[in-house]
JSON list of C-alpha atoms in Angstrom, two decimals:
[
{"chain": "A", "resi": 1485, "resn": "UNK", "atom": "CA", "xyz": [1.09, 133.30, 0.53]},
{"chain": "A", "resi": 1486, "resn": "UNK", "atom": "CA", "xyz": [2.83, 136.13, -1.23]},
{"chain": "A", "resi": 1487, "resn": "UNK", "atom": "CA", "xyz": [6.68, 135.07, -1.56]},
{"chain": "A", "resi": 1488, "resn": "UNK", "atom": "CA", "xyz": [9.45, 138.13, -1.66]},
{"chain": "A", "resi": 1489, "resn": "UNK", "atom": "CA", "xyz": [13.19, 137.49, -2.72]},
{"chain": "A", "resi": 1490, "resn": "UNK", "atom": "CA", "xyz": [15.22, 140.56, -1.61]},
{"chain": "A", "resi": 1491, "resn": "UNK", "atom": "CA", "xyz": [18.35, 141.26, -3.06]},
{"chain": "A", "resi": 1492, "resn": "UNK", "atom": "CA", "xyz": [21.53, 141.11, -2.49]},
{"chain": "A", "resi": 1493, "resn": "UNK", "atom": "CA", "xyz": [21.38, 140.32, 1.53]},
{"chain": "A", "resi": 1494, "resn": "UNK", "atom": "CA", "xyz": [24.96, 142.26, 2.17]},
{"chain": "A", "resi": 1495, "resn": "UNK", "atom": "CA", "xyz": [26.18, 145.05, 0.04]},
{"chain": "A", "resi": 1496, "resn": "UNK", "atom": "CA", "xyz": [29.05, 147.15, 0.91]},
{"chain": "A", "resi": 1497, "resn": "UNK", "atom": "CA", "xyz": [29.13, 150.77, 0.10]},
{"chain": "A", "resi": 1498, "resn": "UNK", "atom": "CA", "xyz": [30.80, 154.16, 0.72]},
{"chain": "A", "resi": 1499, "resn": "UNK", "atom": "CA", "xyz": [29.36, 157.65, 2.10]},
{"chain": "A", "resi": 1500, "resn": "UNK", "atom": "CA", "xyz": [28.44, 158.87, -1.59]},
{"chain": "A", "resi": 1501, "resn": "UNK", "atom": "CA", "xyz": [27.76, 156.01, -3.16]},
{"chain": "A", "resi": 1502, "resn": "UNK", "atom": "CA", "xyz": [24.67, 155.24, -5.18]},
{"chain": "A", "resi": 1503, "resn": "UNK", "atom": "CA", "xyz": [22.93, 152.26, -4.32]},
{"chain": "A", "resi": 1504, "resn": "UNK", "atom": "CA", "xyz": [19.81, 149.86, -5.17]},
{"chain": "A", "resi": 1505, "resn": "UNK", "atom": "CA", "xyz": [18.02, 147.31, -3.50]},
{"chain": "A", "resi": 1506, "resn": "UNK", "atom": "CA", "xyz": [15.22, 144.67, -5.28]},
{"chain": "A", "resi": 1507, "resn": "UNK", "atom": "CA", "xyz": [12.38, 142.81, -3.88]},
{"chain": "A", "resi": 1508, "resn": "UNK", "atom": "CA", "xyz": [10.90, 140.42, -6.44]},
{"chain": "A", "resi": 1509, "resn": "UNK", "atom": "CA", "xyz": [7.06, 139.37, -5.34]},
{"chain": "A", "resi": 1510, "resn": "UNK", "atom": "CA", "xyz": [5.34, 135.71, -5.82]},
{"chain": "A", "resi": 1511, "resn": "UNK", "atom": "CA", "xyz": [2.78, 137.23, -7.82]},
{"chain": "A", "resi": 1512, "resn": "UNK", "atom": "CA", "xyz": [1.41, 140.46, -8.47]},
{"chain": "A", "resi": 1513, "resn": "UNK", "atom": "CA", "xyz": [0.78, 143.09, -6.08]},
{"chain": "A", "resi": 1514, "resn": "UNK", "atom": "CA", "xyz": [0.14, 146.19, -7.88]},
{"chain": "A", "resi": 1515, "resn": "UNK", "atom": "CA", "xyz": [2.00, 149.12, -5.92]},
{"chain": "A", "resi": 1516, "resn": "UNK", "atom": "CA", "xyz": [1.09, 147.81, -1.98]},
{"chain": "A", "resi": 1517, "resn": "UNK", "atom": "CA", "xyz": [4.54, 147.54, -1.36]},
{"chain": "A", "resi": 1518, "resn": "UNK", "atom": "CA", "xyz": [6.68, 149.35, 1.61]},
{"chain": "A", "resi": 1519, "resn": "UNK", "atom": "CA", "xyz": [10.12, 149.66, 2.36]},
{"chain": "A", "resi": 1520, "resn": "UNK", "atom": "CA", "xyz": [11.48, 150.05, 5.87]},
{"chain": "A", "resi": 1521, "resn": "UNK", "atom": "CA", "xyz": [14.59, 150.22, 7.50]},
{"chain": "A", "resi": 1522, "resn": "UNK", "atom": "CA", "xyz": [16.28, 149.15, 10.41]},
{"chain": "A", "resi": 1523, "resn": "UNK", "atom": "CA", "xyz": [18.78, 150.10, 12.72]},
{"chain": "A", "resi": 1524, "resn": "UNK", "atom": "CA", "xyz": [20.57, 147.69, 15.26]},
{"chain": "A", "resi": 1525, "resn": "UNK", "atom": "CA", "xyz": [18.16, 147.42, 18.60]},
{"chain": "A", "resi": 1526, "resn": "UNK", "atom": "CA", "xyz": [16.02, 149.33, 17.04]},
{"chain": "A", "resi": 1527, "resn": "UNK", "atom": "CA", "xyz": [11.93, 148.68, 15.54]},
{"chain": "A", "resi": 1528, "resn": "UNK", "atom": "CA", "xyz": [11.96, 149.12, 11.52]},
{"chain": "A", "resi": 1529, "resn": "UNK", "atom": "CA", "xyz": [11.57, 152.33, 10.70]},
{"chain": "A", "resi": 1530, "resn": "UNK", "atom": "CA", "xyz": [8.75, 152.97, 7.54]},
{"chain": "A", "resi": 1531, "resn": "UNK", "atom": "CA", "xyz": [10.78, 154.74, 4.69]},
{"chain": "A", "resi": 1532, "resn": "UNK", "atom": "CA", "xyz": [8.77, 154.42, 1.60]},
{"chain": "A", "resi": 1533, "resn": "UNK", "atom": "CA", "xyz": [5.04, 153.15, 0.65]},
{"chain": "A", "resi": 1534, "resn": "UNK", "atom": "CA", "xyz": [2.58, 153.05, -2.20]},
{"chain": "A", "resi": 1535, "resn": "UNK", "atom": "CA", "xyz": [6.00, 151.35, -3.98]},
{"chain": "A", "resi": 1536, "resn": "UNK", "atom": "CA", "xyz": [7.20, 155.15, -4.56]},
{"chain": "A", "resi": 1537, "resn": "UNK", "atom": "CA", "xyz": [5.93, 157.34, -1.75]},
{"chain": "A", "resi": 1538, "resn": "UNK", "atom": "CA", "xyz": [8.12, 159.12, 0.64]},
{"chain": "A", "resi": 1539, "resn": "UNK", "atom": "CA", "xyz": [6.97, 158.85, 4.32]},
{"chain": "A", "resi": 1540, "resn": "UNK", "atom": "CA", "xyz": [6.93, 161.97, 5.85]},
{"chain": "A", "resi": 1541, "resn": "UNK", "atom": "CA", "xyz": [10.34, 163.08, 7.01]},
{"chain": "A", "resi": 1542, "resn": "UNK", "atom": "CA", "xyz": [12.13, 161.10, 5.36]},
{"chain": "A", "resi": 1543, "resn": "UNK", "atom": "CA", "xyz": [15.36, 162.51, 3.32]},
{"chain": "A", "resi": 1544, "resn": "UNK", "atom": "CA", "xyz": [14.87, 162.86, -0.34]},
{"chain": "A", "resi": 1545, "resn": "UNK", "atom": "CA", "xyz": [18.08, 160.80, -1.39]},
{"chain": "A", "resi": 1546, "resn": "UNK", "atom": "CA", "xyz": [15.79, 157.59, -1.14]},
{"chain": "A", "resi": 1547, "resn": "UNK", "atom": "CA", "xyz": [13.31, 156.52, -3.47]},
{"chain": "A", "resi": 1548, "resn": "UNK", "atom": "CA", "xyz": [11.25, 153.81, -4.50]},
{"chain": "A", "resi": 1549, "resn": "UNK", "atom": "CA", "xyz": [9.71, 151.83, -7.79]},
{"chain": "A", "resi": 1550, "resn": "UNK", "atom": "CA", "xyz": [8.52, 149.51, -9.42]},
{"chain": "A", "resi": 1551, "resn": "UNK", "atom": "CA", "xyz": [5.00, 148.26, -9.81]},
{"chain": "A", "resi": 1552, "resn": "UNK", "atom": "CA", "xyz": [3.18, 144.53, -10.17]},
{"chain": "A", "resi": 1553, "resn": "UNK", "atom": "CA", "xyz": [6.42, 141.72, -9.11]},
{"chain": "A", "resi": 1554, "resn": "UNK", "atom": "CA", "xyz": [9.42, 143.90, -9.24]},
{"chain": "A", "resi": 1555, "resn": "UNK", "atom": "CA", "xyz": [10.39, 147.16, -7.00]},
{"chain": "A", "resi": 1556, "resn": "UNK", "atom": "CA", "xyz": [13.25, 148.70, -6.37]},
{"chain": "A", "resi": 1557, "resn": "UNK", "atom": "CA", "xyz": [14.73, 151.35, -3.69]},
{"chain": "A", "resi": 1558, "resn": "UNK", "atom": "CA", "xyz": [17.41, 153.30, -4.41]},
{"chain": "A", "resi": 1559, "resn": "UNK", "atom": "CA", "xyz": [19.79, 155.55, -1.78]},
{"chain": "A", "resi": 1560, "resn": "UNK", "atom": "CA", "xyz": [20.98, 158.16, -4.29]},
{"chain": "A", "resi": 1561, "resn": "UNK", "atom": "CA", "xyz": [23.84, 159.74, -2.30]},
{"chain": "A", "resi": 1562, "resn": "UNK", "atom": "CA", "xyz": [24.39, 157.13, 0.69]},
{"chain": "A", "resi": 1563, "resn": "UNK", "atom": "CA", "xyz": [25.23, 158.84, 4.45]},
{"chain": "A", "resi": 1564, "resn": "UNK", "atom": "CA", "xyz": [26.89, 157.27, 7.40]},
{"chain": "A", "resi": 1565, "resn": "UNK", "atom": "CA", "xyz": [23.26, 157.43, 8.97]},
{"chain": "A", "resi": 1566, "resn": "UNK", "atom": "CA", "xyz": [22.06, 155.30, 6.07]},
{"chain": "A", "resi": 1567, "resn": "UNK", "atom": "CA", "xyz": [24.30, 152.42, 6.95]},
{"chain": "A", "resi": 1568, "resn": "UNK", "atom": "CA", "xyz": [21.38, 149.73, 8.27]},
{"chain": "A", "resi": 1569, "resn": "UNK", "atom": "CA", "xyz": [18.87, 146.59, 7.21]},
{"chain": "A", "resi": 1570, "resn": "UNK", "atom": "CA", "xyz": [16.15, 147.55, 4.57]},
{"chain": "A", "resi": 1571, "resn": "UNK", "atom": "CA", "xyz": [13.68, 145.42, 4.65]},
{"chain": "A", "resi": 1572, "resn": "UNK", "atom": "CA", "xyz": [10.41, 145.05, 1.74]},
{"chain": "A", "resi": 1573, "resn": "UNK", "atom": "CA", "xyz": [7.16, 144.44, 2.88]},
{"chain": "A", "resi": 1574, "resn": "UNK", "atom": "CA", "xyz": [3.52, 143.41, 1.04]},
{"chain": "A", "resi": 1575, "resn": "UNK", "atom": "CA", "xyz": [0.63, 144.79, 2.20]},
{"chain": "A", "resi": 1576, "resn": "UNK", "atom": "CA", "xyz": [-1.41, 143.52, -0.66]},
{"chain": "A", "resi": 1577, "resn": "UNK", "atom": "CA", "xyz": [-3.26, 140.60, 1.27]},
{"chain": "A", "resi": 1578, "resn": "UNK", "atom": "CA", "xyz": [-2.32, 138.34, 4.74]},
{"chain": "A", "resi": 1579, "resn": "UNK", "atom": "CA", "xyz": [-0.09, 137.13, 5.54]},
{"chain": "A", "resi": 1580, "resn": "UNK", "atom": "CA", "xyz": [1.77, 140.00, 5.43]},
{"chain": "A", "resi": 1581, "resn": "UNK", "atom": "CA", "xyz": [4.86, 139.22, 4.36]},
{"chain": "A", "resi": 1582, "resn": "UNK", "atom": "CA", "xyz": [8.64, 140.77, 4.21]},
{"chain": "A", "resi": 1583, "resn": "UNK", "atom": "CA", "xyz": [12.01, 140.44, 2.17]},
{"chain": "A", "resi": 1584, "resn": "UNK", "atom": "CA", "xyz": [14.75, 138.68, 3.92]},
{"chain": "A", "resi": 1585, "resn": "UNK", "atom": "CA", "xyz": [16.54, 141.77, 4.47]},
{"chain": "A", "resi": 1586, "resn": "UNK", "atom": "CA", "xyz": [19.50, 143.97, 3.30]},
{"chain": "A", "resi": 1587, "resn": "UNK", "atom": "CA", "xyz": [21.95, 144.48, 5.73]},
{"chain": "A", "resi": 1588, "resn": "UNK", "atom": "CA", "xyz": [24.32, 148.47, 4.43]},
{"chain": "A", "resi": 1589, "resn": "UNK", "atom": "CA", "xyz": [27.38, 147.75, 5.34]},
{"chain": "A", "resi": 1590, "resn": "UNK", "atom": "CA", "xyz": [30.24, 150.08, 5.37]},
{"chain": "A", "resi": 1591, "resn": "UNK", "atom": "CA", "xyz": [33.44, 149.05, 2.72]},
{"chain": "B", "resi": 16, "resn": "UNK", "atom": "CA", "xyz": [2.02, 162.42, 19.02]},
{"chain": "B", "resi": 17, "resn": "UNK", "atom": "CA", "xyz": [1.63, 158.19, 18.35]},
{"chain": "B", "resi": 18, "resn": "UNK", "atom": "CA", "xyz": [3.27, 156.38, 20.53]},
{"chain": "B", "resi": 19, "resn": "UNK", "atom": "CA", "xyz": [2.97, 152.39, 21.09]},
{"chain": "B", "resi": 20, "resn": "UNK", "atom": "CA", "xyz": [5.50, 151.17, 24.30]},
{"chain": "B", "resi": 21, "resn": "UNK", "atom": "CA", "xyz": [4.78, 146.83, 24.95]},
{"chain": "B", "resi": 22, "resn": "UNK", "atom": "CA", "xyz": [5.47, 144.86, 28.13]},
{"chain": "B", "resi": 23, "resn": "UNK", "atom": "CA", "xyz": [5.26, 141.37, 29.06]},
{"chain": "B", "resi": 24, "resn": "UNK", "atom": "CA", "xyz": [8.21, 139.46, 27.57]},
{"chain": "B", "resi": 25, "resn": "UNK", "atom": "CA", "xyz": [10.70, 137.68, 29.01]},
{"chain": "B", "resi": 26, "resn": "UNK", "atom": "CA", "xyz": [11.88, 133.76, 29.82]},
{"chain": "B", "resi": 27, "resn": "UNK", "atom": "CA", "xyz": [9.53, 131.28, 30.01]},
{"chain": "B", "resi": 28, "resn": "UNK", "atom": "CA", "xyz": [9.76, 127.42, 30.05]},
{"chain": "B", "resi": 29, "resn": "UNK", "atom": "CA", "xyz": [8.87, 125.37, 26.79]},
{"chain": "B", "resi": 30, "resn": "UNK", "atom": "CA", "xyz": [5.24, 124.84, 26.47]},
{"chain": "B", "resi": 31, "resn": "UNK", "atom": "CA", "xyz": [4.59, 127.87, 29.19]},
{"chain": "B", "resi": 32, "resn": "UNK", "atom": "CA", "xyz": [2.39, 131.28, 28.39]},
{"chain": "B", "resi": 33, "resn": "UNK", "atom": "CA", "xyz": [3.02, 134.52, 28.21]},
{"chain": "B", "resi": 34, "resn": "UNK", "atom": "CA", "xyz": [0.60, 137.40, 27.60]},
{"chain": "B", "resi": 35, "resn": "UNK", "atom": "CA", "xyz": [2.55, 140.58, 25.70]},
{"chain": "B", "resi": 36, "resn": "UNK", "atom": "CA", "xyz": [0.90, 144.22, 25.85]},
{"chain": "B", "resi": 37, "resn": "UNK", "atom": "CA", "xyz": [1.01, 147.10, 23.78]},
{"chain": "B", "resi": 38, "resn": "UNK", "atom": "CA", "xyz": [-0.19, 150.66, 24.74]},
{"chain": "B", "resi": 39, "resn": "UNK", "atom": "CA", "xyz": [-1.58, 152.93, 22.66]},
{"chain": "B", "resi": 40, "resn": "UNK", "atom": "CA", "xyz": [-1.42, 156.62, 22.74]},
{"chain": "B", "resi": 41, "resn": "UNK", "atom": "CA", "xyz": [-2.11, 159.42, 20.06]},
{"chain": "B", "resi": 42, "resn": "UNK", "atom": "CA", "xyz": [-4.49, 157.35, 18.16]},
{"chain": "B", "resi": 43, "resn": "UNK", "atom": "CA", "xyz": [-7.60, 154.99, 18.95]},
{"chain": "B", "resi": 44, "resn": "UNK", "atom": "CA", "xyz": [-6.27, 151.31, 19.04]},
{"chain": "B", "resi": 45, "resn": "UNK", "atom": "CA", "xyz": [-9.81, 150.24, 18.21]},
{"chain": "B", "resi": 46, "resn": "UNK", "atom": "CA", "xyz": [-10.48, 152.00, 15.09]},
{"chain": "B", "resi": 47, "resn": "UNK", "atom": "CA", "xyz": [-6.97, 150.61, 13.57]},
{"chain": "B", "resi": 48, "resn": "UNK", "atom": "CA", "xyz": [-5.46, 147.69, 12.36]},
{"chain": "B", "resi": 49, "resn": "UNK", "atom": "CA", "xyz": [-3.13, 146.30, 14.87]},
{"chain": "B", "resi": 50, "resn": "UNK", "atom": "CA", "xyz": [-0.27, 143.75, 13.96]},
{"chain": "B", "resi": 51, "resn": "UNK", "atom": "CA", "xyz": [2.04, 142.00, 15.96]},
{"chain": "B", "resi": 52, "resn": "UNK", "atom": "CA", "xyz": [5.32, 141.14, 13.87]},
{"chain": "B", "resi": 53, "resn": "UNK", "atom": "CA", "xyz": [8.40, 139.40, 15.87]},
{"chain": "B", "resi": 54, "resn": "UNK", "atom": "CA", "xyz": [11.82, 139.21, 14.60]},
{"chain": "B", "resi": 55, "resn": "UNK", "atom": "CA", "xyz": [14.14, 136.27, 16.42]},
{"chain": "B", "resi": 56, "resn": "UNK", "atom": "CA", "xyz": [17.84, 136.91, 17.02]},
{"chain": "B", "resi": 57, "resn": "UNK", "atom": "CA", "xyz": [19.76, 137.88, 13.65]},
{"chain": "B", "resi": 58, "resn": "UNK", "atom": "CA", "xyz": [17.07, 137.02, 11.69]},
{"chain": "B", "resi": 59, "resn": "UNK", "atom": "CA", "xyz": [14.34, 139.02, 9.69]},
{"chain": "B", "resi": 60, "resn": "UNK", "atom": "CA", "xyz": [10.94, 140.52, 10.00]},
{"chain": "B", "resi": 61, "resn": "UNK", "atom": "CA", "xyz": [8.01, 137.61, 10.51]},
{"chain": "B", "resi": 62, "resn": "UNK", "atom": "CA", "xyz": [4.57, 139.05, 10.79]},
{"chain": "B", "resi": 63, "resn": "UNK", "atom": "CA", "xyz": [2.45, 136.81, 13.69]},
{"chain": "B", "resi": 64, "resn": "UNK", "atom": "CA", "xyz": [-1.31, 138.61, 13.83]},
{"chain": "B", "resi": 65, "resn": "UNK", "atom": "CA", "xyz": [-3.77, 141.34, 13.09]},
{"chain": "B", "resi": 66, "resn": "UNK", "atom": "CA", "xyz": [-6.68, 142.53, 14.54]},
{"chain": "B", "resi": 67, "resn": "UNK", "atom": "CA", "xyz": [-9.44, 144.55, 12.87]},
{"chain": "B", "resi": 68, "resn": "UNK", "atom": "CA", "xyz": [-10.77, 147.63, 13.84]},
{"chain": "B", "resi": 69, "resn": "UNK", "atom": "CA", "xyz": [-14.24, 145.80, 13.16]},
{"chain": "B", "resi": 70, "resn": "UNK", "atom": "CA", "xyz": [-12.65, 142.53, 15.78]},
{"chain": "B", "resi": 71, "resn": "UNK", "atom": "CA", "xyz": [-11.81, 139.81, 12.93]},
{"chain": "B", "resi": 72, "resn": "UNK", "atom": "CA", "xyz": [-8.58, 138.40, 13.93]},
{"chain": "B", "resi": 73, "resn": "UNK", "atom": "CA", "xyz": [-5.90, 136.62, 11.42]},
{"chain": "B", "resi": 74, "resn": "UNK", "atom": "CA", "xyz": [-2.98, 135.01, 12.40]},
{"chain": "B", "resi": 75, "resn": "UNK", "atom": "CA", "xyz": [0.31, 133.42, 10.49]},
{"chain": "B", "resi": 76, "resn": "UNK", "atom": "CA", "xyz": [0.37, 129.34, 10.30]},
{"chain": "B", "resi": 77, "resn": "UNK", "atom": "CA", "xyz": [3.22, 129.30, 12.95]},
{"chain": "B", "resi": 78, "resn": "UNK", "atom": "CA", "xyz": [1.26, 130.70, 15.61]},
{"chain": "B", "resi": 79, "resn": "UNK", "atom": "CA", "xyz": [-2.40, 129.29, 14.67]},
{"chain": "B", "resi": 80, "resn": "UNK", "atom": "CA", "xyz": [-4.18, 127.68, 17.38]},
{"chain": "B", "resi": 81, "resn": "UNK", "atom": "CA", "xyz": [-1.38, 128.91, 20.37]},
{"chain": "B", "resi": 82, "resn": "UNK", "atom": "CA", "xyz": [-1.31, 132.37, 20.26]},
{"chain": "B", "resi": 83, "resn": "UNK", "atom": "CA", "xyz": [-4.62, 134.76, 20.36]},
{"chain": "B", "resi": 84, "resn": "UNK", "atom": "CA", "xyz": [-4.78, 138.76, 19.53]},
{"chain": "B", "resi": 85, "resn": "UNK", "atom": "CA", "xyz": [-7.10, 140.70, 21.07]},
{"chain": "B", "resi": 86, "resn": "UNK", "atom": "CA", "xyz": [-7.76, 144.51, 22.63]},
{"chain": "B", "resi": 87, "resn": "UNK", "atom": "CA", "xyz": [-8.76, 146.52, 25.54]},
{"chain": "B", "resi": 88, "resn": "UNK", "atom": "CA", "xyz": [-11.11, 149.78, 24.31]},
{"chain": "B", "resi": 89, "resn": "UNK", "atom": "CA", "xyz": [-11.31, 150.99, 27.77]},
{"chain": "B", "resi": 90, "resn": "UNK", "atom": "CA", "xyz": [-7.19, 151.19, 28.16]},
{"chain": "B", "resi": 91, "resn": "UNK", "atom": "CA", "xyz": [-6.31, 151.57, 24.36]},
{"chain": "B", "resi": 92, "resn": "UNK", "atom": "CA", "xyz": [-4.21, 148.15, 24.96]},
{"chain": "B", "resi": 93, "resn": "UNK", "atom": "CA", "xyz": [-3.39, 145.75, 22.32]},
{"chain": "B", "resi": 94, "resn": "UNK", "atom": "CA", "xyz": [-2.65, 141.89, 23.67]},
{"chain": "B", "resi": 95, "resn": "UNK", "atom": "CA", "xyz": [-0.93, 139.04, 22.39]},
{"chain": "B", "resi": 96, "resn": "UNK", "atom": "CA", "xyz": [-1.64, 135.87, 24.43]},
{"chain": "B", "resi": 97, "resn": "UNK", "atom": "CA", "xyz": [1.02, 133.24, 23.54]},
{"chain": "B", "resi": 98, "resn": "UNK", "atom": "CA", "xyz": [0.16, 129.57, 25.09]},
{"chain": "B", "resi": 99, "resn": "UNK", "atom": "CA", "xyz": [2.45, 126.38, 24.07]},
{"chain": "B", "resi": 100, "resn": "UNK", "atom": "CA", "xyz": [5.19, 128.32, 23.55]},
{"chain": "B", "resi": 101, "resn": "UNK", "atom": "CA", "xyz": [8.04, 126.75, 21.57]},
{"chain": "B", "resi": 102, "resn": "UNK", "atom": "CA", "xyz": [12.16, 127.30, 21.45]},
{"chain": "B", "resi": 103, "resn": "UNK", "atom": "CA", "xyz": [11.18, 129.22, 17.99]},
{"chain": "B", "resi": 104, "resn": "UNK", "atom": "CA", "xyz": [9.37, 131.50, 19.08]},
{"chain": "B", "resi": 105, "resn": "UNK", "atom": "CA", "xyz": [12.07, 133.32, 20.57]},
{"chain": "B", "resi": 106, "resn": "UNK", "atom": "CA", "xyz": [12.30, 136.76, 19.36]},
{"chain": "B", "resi": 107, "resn": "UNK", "atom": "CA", "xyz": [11.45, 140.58, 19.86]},
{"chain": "B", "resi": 108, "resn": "UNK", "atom": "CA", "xyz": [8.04, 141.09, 19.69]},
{"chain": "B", "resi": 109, "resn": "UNK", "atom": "CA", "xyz": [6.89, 144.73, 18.05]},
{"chain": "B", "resi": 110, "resn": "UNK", "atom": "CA", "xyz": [2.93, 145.58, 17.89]},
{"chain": "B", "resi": 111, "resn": "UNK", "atom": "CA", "xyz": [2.56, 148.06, 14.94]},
{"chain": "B", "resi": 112, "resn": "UNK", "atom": "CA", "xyz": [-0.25, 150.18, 14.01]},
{"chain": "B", "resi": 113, "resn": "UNK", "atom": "CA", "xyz": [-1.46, 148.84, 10.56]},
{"chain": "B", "resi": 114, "resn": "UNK", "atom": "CA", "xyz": [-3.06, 151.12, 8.48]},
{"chain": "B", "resi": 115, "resn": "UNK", "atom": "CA", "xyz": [-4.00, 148.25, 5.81]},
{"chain": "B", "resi": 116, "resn": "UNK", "atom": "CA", "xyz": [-7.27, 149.67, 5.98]},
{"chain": "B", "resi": 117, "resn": "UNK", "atom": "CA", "xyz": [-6.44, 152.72, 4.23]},
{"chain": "B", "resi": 118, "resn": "UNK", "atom": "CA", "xyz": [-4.34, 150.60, 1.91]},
{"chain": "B", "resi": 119, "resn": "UNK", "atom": "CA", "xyz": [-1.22, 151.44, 3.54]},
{"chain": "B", "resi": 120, "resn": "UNK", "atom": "CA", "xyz": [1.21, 149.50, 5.44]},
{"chain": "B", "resi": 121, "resn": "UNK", "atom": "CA", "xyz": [2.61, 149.88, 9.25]},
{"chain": "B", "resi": 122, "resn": "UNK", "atom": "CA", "xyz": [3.37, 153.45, 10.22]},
{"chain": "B", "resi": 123, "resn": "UNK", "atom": "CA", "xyz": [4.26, 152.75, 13.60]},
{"chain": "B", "resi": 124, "resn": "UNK", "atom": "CA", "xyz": [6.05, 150.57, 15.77]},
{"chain": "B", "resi": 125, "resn": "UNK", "atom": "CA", "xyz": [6.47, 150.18, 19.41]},
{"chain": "B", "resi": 126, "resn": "UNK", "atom": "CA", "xyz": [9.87, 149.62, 21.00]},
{"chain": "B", "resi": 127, "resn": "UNK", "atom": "CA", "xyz": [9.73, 145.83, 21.18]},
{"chain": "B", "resi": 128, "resn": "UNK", "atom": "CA", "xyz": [9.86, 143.22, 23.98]},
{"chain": "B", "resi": 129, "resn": "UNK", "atom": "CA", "xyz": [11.96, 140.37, 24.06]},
{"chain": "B", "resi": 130, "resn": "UNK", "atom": "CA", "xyz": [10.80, 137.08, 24.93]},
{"chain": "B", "resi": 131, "resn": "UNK", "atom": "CA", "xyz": [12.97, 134.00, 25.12]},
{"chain": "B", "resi": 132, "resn": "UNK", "atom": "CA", "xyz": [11.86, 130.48, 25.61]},
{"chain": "B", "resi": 133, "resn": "UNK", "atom": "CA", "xyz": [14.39, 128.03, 27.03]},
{"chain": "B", "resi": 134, "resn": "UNK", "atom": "CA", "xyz": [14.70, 125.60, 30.01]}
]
């Protein structure tokens, strides 16, 4: 089983801000890594795969790296619809597994 | 346009069944991945089970042995049969196309269904 620690589980931000999210992997998983996020009631919502690719559609303010353990996605100008859970996910080998979860909250 | 809308949740009694269902439309269920992947109240993402497009089936330790994925060709349905069902496995339950074998991770997710188990 492929472990993920997602940091930090709550951070507060303003409209504007600049802000980054980590997922830390187990073990290596090259660049199989997604990012989705979440709204309340809602199913996730894919955002980012391939560690840095956009899904289609979705606004260029977010991006994503990282490669092998340690990834990172970034909000670059953060917007009221942005406040939500981000959640990592591996899709290097089962069980699929997911970060804990990063919950946007406004400050 | 890819659409996946589940049924079948709801209460149940501890150690009951439940079978969940996911439809399919937009896309061929059976040449996909399909996952199921619950999330209980407040908490995060859990995958539960995936189902080849060639019919190998994998499930997560939790649900080993209680719970069985499988697929209807003729309706473009995706099931989850749940049997021994247990206070923790309370949650939403989303099916999600899985497109693992094109090295790429879940594109789309149905709605969700909630199923609670409690006497």
């Amino acid at each position: 089983v492929i472990w993920m620690t997602q940091s930090p589980s709550l951070l507060s931000a303003s409209t504007g801000d600049r802000v980054t999210i980590s997922c830390r992997m187990s073990q290596g998983i090259s660049s199989y890594l997604a990012w989705y996020q979440q709204k309340p009631g809602k199913a996730p919502e894919l955002l980012i795969y391939a560690a840095s690719t956009l899904q289609s559609g979705v606004p260029s303010r977010f991006s994503g790296s990282g490669s092998g353990t340690d990834f990172t996605l970034t909000i670059s100008c953060l917007q009221s619809e942005d406040f939500a859970t981000y959640y990592c996910q591996q899709y290097y080998s089962f069980p699929r597994t997911f970060g804990q979860g990063t919950k946007v909250e406004i400050k | 346009e890819v659409q996946l809308v589940e049924s079948g949740g709801g209460l149940v009694q501890p150690g009951g069944s439940l079978r969940l269902s996911c439809a399919a439309s937009g896309f061929t269920v059976s040449s996909n991945y399909m996952s199921w992947v619950r999330q209980a109240p407040g908490k995060g993402l859990e995958w539960v089970s995936v189902i080849y497009s060639g019919g190998s089936t994998y499930y997560a330790d939790s649900v080993k042995g209680r719970f069985t994925i499988s697929r209807d060709n003729s309706k473009n349905t995706l099931y989850l049969q749940m049997n021994s069902l247990r206070a923790e496995d309370t949650a939403v339950y989303y099916c999600a196309r899985d497109r693992g074998k094109y090295q790429l991770p879940f594109d789309y997710w149905g709605q969700g269904t909630l199923v609670t188990v409690s006497s």
